PDB file of C-alpha atoms in Angstrom:
ATOM      1  CA  PHE A   1      43.841 -50.776 162.550  1.00 45.00           C
ATOM      2  CA  GLY A   2      42.651 -47.262 163.187  1.00 50.00           C
ATOM      3  CA  ALA A   3      38.680 -48.187 163.181  1.00 50.00           C
ATOM      4  CA  LEU A   4      39.345 -50.938 165.617  1.00 52.00           C
ATOM      5  CA  PHE A   5      40.999 -49.109 167.897  1.00 51.00           C
ATOM      6  CA  LYS A   6      38.995 -45.965 168.092  1.00 53.00           C
ATOM      7  CA  LYS A   7      36.286 -48.144 169.279  1.00 52.00           C
ATOM      8  CA  LEU A   8      38.558 -49.080 172.059  1.00 50.00           C
ATOM      9  CA  GLN A   9      39.082 -45.318 172.793  1.00 50.00           C
ATOM     10  CA  SER A  10      35.418 -44.512 173.089  1.00 51.00           C
ATOM     11  CA  TRP A  11      34.572 -47.648 175.266  1.00 50.00           C
ATOM     12  CA  ASN A  12      32.917 -45.433 177.698  1.00 54.00           C
ATOM     13  CA  SER A  13      30.340 -44.254 175.201  1.00 57.00           C
ATOM     14  CA  ARG A  14      29.734 -47.838 173.892  1.00 73.00           C
ATOM     15  CA  ARG A  15      28.963 -49.556 177.474  1.00 89.00           C
ATOM     16  CA  GLN A  16      25.067 -49.677 177.135  1.00 93.00           C
ATOM     17  CA  VAL A  17      24.866 -53.396 177.532  1.00 96.00           C
ATOM     18  CA  THR A  18      27.280 -53.540 180.521  1.00 96.00           C
ATOM     19  CA  ASP A  19      25.619 -50.906 182.288  1.00 95.00           C
ATOM     20  CA  THR A  20      22.295 -52.722 181.846  1.00 96.00           C
ATOM     21  CA  LEU A  21      23.586 -56.016 183.008  1.00 97.00           C
ATOM     22  CA  ILE A  22      25.025 -54.357 186.013  1.00 96.00           C
ATOM     23  CA  GLN A  23      21.954 -52.594 186.933  1.00 96.00           C
ATOM     24  CA  LEU A  24      19.916 -55.841 186.258  1.00 97.00           C
ATOM     25  CA  ASN A  25      22.130 -57.742 188.688  1.00 97.00           C
ATOM     26  CA  CYS A  26      21.730 -55.077 191.330  1.00 97.00           C
ATOM     27  CA  LEU A  27      17.865 -55.126 190.829  1.00 97.00           C
ATOM     28  CA  THR A  28      17.316 -58.786 191.105  1.00 97.00           C
ATOM     29  CA  PHE A  29      19.496 -58.917 194.179  1.00 97.00           C
ATOM     30  CA  PHE A  30      17.298 -56.304 195.560  1.00 96.00           C
ATOM     31  CA  LEU A  31      14.189 -58.299 194.587  1.00 97.00           C
ATOM     32  CA  GLN A  32      15.920 -61.576 195.873  1.00 96.00           C
ATOM     33  CA  LYS A  33      16.106 -60.059 199.166  1.00 95.00           C
ATOM     34  CA  ALA A  34      12.580 -58.269 198.899  1.00 96.00           C
ATOM     35  CA  SER A  35      10.861 -61.687 198.154  1.00 96.00           C
ATOM     36  CA  LYS A  36      12.740 -63.145 201.374  1.00 93.00           C
ATOM     37  CA  GLY A  37      14.202 -66.063 199.425  1.00 91.00           C
ATOM     38  CA  TRP A  38      11.392 -66.818 197.084  1.00 96.00           C
ATOM     39  CA  ILE A  39      12.737 -65.556 193.908  1.00 96.00           C
ATOM     40  CA  SER A  40      16.139 -67.538 194.961  1.00 96.00           C
ATOM     41  CA  ALA A  41      14.425 -70.442 195.634  1.00 96.00           C
ATOM     42  CA  TRP A  42      12.322 -70.830 192.061  1.00 97.00           C
ATOM     43  CA  CYS A  43      15.281 -69.336 190.252  1.00 97.00           C
ATOM     44  CA  CYS A  44      18.542 -70.717 191.357  1.00 97.00           C
ATOM     45  CA  LYS A  45      20.055 -73.670 189.702  1.00 97.00           C
ATOM     46  CA  HIS A  46      18.508 -76.924 191.341  1.00 97.00           C
ATOM     47  CA  ASN A  47      19.276 -80.161 189.435  1.00 97.00           C
ATOM     48  CA  ALA A  48      16.061 -82.301 190.586  1.00 97.00           C
ATOM     49  CA  ALA A  49      13.911 -79.137 189.682  1.00 98.00           C
ATOM     50  CA  ILE A  50      15.876 -79.084 186.198  1.00 98.00           C
ATOM     51  CA  ALA A  51      15.462 -82.760 185.614  1.00 97.00           C
ATOM     52  CA  LYS A  52      11.818 -82.384 186.128  1.00 97.00           C
ATOM     53  CA  GLY A  53      11.665 -79.668 183.456  1.00 97.00           C
ATOM     54  CA  GLN A  54      12.215 -76.189 185.072  1.00 98.00           C
ATOM     55  CA  LEU A  55      14.499 -75.449 182.239  1.00 97.00           C
ATOM     56  CA  TRP A  56      14.554 -71.544 183.128  1.00 97.00           C
ATOM     57  CA  ARG A  57      16.867 -72.445 185.906  1.00 97.00           C
ATOM     58  CA  LEU A  58      19.536 -72.931 183.104  1.00 97.00           C
ATOM     59  CA  PHE A  59      18.978 -69.231 182.491  1.00 97.00           C
ATOM     60  CA  THR A  60      17.851 -67.410 185.604  1.00 97.00           C
ATOM     61  CA  PRO A  61      21.092 -68.163 187.973  1.00 97.00           C
ATOM     62  CA  ALA A  62      23.198 -65.988 186.307  1.00 97.00           C
ATOM     63  CA  LEU A  63      21.129 -63.074 187.414  1.00 96.00           C
ATOM     64  CA  LEU A  64      20.989 -64.130 190.898  1.00 97.00           C
ATOM     65  CA  HIS A  65      23.753 -63.721 193.673  1.00 96.00           C
ATOM     66  CA  GLY A  66      24.125 -65.506 197.272  1.00 93.00           C
ATOM     67  CA  ASN A  67      25.437 -62.322 199.116  1.00 94.00           C
ATOM     68  CA  LEU A  68      26.134 -58.796 198.865  1.00 95.00           C
ATOM     69  CA  LEU A  69      30.094 -59.577 198.454  1.00 93.00           C
ATOM     70  CA  HIS A  70      29.322 -61.821 195.777  1.00 93.00           C
ATOM     71  CA  LEU A  71      27.269 -59.171 193.672  1.00 95.00           C
ATOM     72  CA  LEU A  72      29.897 -56.682 194.496  1.00 95.00           C
ATOM     73  CA  VAL A  73      32.800 -59.029 192.983  1.00 93.00           C
ATOM     74  CA  ASN A  74      30.796 -60.115 189.867  1.00 95.00           C
ATOM     75  CA  CYS A  75      29.649 -56.541 189.240  1.00 96.00           C
ATOM     76  CA  TYR A  76      33.518 -55.290 189.743  1.00 94.00           C
ATOM     77  CA  THR A  77      34.286 -57.878 187.087  1.00 94.00           C
ATOM     78  CA  LEU A  78      31.670 -57.278 184.823  1.00 96.00           C
ATOM     79  CA  ASN A  79      32.884 -53.526 185.077  1.00 94.00           C
ATOM     80  CA  HIS A  80      36.450 -54.603 184.121  1.00 92.00           C
ATOM     81  CA  LEU A  81      35.509 -56.890 181.142  1.00 94.00           C
ATOM     82  CA  GLY A  82      32.490 -55.595 180.014  1.00 95.00           C
ATOM     83  CA  PRO A  83      33.381 -52.358 178.172  1.00 94.00           C
ATOM     84  CA  THR A  84      36.471 -53.913 176.066  1.00 92.00           C
ATOM     85  CA  THR A  85      34.234 -56.582 174.901  1.00 95.00           C
ATOM     86  CA  GLU A  86      31.242 -54.432 173.987  1.00 95.00           C
ATOM     87  CA  ALA A  87      33.619 -51.834 172.063  1.00 92.00           C
ATOM     88  CA  LEU A  88      35.518 -54.887 170.312  1.00 92.00           C
ATOM     89  CA  PHE A  89      32.325 -57.033 169.602  1.00 94.00           C
ATOM     90  CA  GLY A  90      29.649 -54.906 169.559  1.00 93.00           C
ATOM     91  CA  GLY A  91      26.347 -54.904 172.105  1.00 94.00           C
ATOM     92  CA  LYS A  92      24.514 -57.599 170.476  1.00 95.00           C
ATOM     93  CA  ARG A  93      27.419 -60.040 170.138  1.00 96.00           C
ATOM     94  CA  MET A  94      28.854 -59.085 173.681  1.00 96.00           C
ATOM     95  CA  LEU A  95      25.238 -59.719 175.379  1.00 97.00           C
ATOM     96  CA  ALA A  96      24.988 -63.200 173.060  1.00 97.00           C
ATOM     97  CA  VAL A  97      28.509 -64.311 174.786  1.00 98.00           C
ATOM     98  CA  TYR A  98      27.354 -63.265 177.889  1.00 98.00           C
ATOM     99  CA  VAL A  99      24.143 -65.112 177.938  1.00 98.00           C
ATOM    100  CA  LEU A 100      25.161 -68.168 176.054  1.00 98.00           C
ATOM    101  CA  SER A 101      28.373 -68.535 178.675  1.00 98.00           C
ATOM    102  CA  GLY A 102      25.840 -68.237 181.607  1.00 98.00           C
ATOM    103  CA  VAL A 103      23.522 -70.765 180.206  1.00 98.00           C
ATOM    104  CA  SER A 104      26.616 -73.091 179.265  1.00 98.00           C
ATOM    105  CA  GLY A 105      27.998 -72.817 182.989  1.00 97.00           C
ATOM    106  CA  ASN A 106      24.800 -74.040 184.491  1.00 98.00           C
ATOM    107  CA  VAL A 107      24.387 -76.823 181.752  1.00 98.00           C
ATOM    108  CA  PHE A 108      28.164 -77.882 182.967  1.00 97.00           C
ATOM    109  CA  SER A 109      27.142 -77.436 186.490  1.00 97.00           C
ATOM    110  CA  PHE A 110      23.926 -79.193 186.145  1.00 97.00           C
ATOM    111  CA  TYR A 111      26.035 -82.493 184.808  1.00 97.00           C
ATOM    112  CA  MET A 112      28.937 -82.306 187.246  1.00 96.00           C
ATOM    113  CA  ASN A 113      27.851 -80.429 190.367  1.00 95.00           C
ATOM    114  CA  ALA A 114      24.938 -81.526 192.550  1.00 95.00           C
ATOM    115  CA  LEU A 115      24.753 -78.697 194.556  1.00 95.00           C
ATOM    116  CA  PRO A 116      22.058 -75.681 193.856  1.00 95.00           C
ATOM    117  CA  ALA A 117      24.272 -72.759 192.411  1.00 96.00           C
ATOM    118  CA  VAL A 118      23.702 -68.736 192.026  1.00 96.00           C
ATOM    119  CA  GLY A 119      25.717 -66.262 190.221  1.00 95.00           C
ATOM    120  CA  SER A 120      26.935 -64.587 187.121  1.00 95.00           C
ATOM    121  CA  SER A 121      30.405 -66.376 187.461  1.00 94.00           C
ATOM    122  CA  GLY A 122      29.698 -68.576 184.124  1.00 96.00           C
ATOM    123  CA  ALA A 123      28.923 -65.580 181.927  1.00 97.00           C
ATOM    124  CA  LEU A 124      31.857 -63.416 183.253  1.00 96.00           C
ATOM    125  CA  PHE A 125      34.333 -66.427 182.383  1.00 96.00           C
ATOM    126  CA  GLY A 126      32.745 -66.144 178.958  1.00 97.00           C
ATOM    127  CA  LEU A 127      33.890 -62.766 178.400  1.00 97.00           C
ATOM    128  CA  LEU A 128      37.277 -63.503 179.783  1.00 95.00           C
ATOM    129  CA  GLY A 129      37.558 -66.759 177.267  1.00 95.00           C
ATOM    130  CA  ALA A 130      35.919 -64.687 174.535  1.00 96.00           C
ATOM    131  CA  LEU A 131      38.200 -61.540 174.856  1.00 95.00           C
ATOM    132  CA  GLY A 132      41.317 -64.162 175.597  1.00 94.00           C
ATOM    133  CA  TYR A 133      40.716 -66.127 172.184  1.00 94.00           C
ATOM    134  CA  PHE A 134      40.112 -63.053 170.204  1.00 94.00           C
ATOM    135  CA  TYR A 135      43.564 -61.467 171.113  1.00 91.00           C
ATOM    136  CA  TYR A 136      45.138 -64.928 170.210  1.00 90.00           C
ATOM    137  CA  LYS A 137      43.382 -65.499 167.305  1.00 89.00           C
ATOM    138  CA  HIS A 138      44.349 -61.885 165.789  1.00 86.00           C
ATOM    139  CA  SER A 139      47.891 -62.021 166.909  1.00 83.00           C
ATOM    140  CA  ASN A 140      48.575 -62.258 163.139  1.00 80.00           C
ATOM    141  CA  VAL A 141      46.244 -59.012 162.404  1.00 77.00           C
ATOM    142  CA  LEU A 142      46.974 -56.733 165.289  1.00 76.00           C
ATOM    143  CA  LYS A 143      49.998 -55.004 166.468  1.00 75.00           C
ATOM    144  CA  LYS A 144      52.175 -56.866 168.923  1.00 76.00           C
ATOM    145  CA  GLU A 145      51.730 -54.535 171.639  1.00 72.00           C
ATOM    146  CA  HIS A 146      48.124 -54.508 171.078  1.00 75.00           C
ATOM    147  CA  VAL A 147      47.909 -58.379 171.853  1.00 82.00           C
ATOM    148  CA  GLU A 148      50.511 -58.911 174.324  1.00 82.00           C
ATOM    149  CA  ARG A 149      49.334 -56.960 177.255  1.00 84.00           C
ATOM    150  CA  PRO A 150      45.867 -57.734 177.356  1.00 86.00           C
ATOM    151  CA  LEU A 151      46.713 -61.647 176.719  1.00 86.00           C
ATOM    152  CA  ARG A 152      48.829 -61.268 179.537  1.00 87.00           C
ATOM    153  CA  SER A 153      46.556 -59.662 181.816  1.00 87.00           C
ATOM    154  CA  LEU A 154      43.442 -61.976 181.009  1.00 89.00           C
ATOM    155  CA  ASN A 155      45.891 -65.018 181.635  1.00 86.00           C
ATOM    156  CA  GLN A 156      46.868 -63.839 184.779  1.00 88.00           C
ATOM    157  CA  MET A 157      43.028 -63.296 185.688  1.00 87.00           C
ATOM    158  CA  VAL A 158      42.296 -66.849 184.561  1.00 86.00           C
ATOM    159  CA  LEU A 159      44.959 -68.547 186.629  1.00 87.00           C
ATOM    160  CA  THR A 160      43.874 -66.396 189.615  1.00 87.00           C
ATOM    161  CA  ASN A 161      40.509 -67.206 189.514  1.00 83.00           C
ATOM    162  CA  ILE A 162      41.312 -71.090 188.993  1.00 83.00           C
ATOM    163  CA  VAL A 163      43.607 -71.120 192.079  1.00 86.00           C
ATOM    164  CA  ILE A 164      40.758 -69.128 193.852  1.00 84.00           C
ATOM    165  CA  GLY A 165      37.886 -71.519 192.939  1.00 83.00           C
ATOM    166  CA  LEU A 166      40.476 -74.644 194.162  1.00 81.00           C
ATOM    167  CA  THR A 167      41.433 -73.429 197.467  1.00 83.00           C
ATOM    168  CA  THR A 168      37.688 -71.849 198.699  1.00 82.00           C
ATOM    169  CA  PRO A 169      34.717 -73.774 199.048  1.00 83.00           C
ATOM    170  CA  ASN A 170      31.488 -73.681 197.625  1.00 83.00           C
ATOM    171  CA  ILE A 171      32.837 -72.174 194.336  1.00 89.00           C
ATOM    172  CA  ASP A 172      31.110 -73.909 191.143  1.00 92.00           C
ATOM    173  CA  ASN A 173      34.271 -74.641 189.165  1.00 93.00           C
ATOM    174  CA  TRP A 174      32.351 -76.471 186.512  1.00 95.00           C
ATOM    175  CA  ALA A 175      30.286 -73.281 185.843  1.00 96.00           C
ATOM    176  CA  HIS A 176      33.366 -71.353 185.165  1.00 95.00           C
ATOM    177  CA  MET A 177      34.576 -74.239 182.881  1.00 95.00           C
ATOM    178  CA  GLY A 178      31.467 -74.189 181.015  1.00 97.00           C
ATOM    179  CA  GLY A 179      31.228 -70.481 180.805  1.00 97.00           C
ATOM    180  CA  LEU A 180      34.881 -70.158 179.461  1.00 96.00           C
ATOM    181  CA  LEU A 181      34.579 -72.977 176.742  1.00 97.00           C
ATOM    182  CA  ALA A 182      31.260 -71.105 175.801  1.00 98.00           C
ATOM    183  CA  GLY A 183      33.126 -67.786 175.226  1.00 97.00           C
ATOM    184  CA  ILE A 184      35.470 -69.305 173.220  1.00 96.00           C
ATOM    185  CA  GLY A 185      33.022 -71.083 171.301  1.00 97.00           C
ATOM    186  CA  ALA A 186      31.010 -67.960 170.701  1.00 97.00           C
ATOM    187  CA  VAL A 187      33.915 -66.300 169.012  1.00 96.00           C
ATOM    188  CA  LEU A 188      34.639 -68.971 166.824  1.00 96.00           C
ATOM    189  CA  LEU A 189      31.085 -68.779 165.412  1.00 96.00           C
ATOM    190  CA  LEU A 190      29.796 -65.336 165.975  1.00 95.00           C
ATOM    191  CA  GLY A 191      33.232 -63.565 165.642  1.00 92.00           C
ATOM    192  CA  PRO A 192      34.813 -61.118 165.755  1.00 93.00           C
ATOM    193  CA  ASN A 193      37.043 -62.572 162.970  1.00 91.00           C
ATOM    194  CA  PHE A 194      38.941 -59.602 161.563  1.00 87.00           C
ATOM    195  CA  LYS A 195      40.722 -59.865 158.171  1.00 85.00           C
ATOM    196  CA  ILE A 196      42.781 -57.719 156.036  1.00 81.00           C
ATOM    197  CA  GLU A 197      41.638 -57.540 152.646  1.00 81.00           C
ATOM    198  CA  GLY A 198      43.059 -55.648 149.730  1.00 77.00           C
ATOM    199  CA  THR A 199      46.222 -54.598 148.352  1.00 72.00           C
ATOM    200  CA  LYS A 200      49.151 -53.288 149.997  1.00 74.00           C
ATOM    201  CA  ASP A 201      50.487 -49.655 148.345  1.00 66.00           C
ATOM    202  CA  SER A 202      47.351 -49.566 146.096  1.00 69.00           C
ATOM    203  CA  SER A 203      45.515 -46.725 145.900  1.00 70.00           C
ATOM    204  CA  ASP A 204      42.436 -48.615 143.870  1.00 72.00           C
ATOM    205  CA  ASN A 205      42.196 -51.483 146.423  1.00 74.00           C
ATOM    206  CA  PRO A 206      43.800 -50.564 149.661  1.00 76.00           C
ATOM    207  CA  PRO A 207      44.310 -52.756 152.657  1.00 76.00           C
ATOM    208  CA  VAL A 208      41.190 -52.599 155.012  1.00 80.00           C
ATOM    209  CA  LEU A 209      40.316 -54.374 158.086  1.00 79.00           C
ATOM    210  CA  VAL A 210      36.841 -56.463 157.853  1.00 86.00           C
ATOM    211  CA  ASP A 211      34.933 -58.563 160.005  1.00 88.00           C
ATOM    212  CA  LYS A 212      33.996 -62.144 158.445  1.00 89.00           C
ATOM    213  CA  PRO A 213      32.643 -64.161 161.177  1.00 91.00           C
ATOM    214  CA  LEU A 214      31.431 -67.762 160.250  1.00 91.00           C
ATOM    215  CA  LEU A 215      27.732 -66.736 161.469  1.00 92.00           C
ATOM    216  CA  GLY A 216      27.456 -62.930 160.627  1.00 87.00           C
ATOM    217  CA  PHE A 217      23.785 -62.139 161.860  1.00 88.00           C
ATOM    218  CA  LEU A 218      25.359 -60.374 164.934  1.00 87.00           C
ATOM    219  CA  ALA A 219      28.180 -58.618 163.310  1.00 78.00           C
TER     220      ALA A 219
END
């Protein structure tokens, strides 16, 4: 367990992907304003345009935000979830979860929500789902105190966001659902999938924690 939790203890030095995403979100928001709506018009999730073949609109909405408050809330959430995910999953795997969840959220929104949409909420729900499933999946590997508190906190975040989504107009709950499911699916396929290998009380083959995901190219 020591190597795993050294990652968490040193998360401040392992947040390059998180910081890059925050900076990218801020940059694109500046460009949205500087372009006087042109970037928003050409990069938002717009169902009719996607149906005509503008498939980039399944990727780009996760970089856009409707207003400054929208940007600040999502950057705050990314700053909260990102470092822990990056420390546990590694930068490449965390980025894969973020991107896949953003796309999945927009795909769900395309089929279930006719209105145009922007925002990184689907990607953030992906991180939420990925972390939650990671702790749940490893409850038999990690110590109890290392699982219960994070799971409780993540469950509270999910429930709070569900209530906000159901009571606040113009929130794309389908994008949230698509992102959450993609985050869980990403952990199932890409890991982390920690297992203890070795023999207890053996000096020749001591127990070690190994990561063996179904698809190991990002591990």
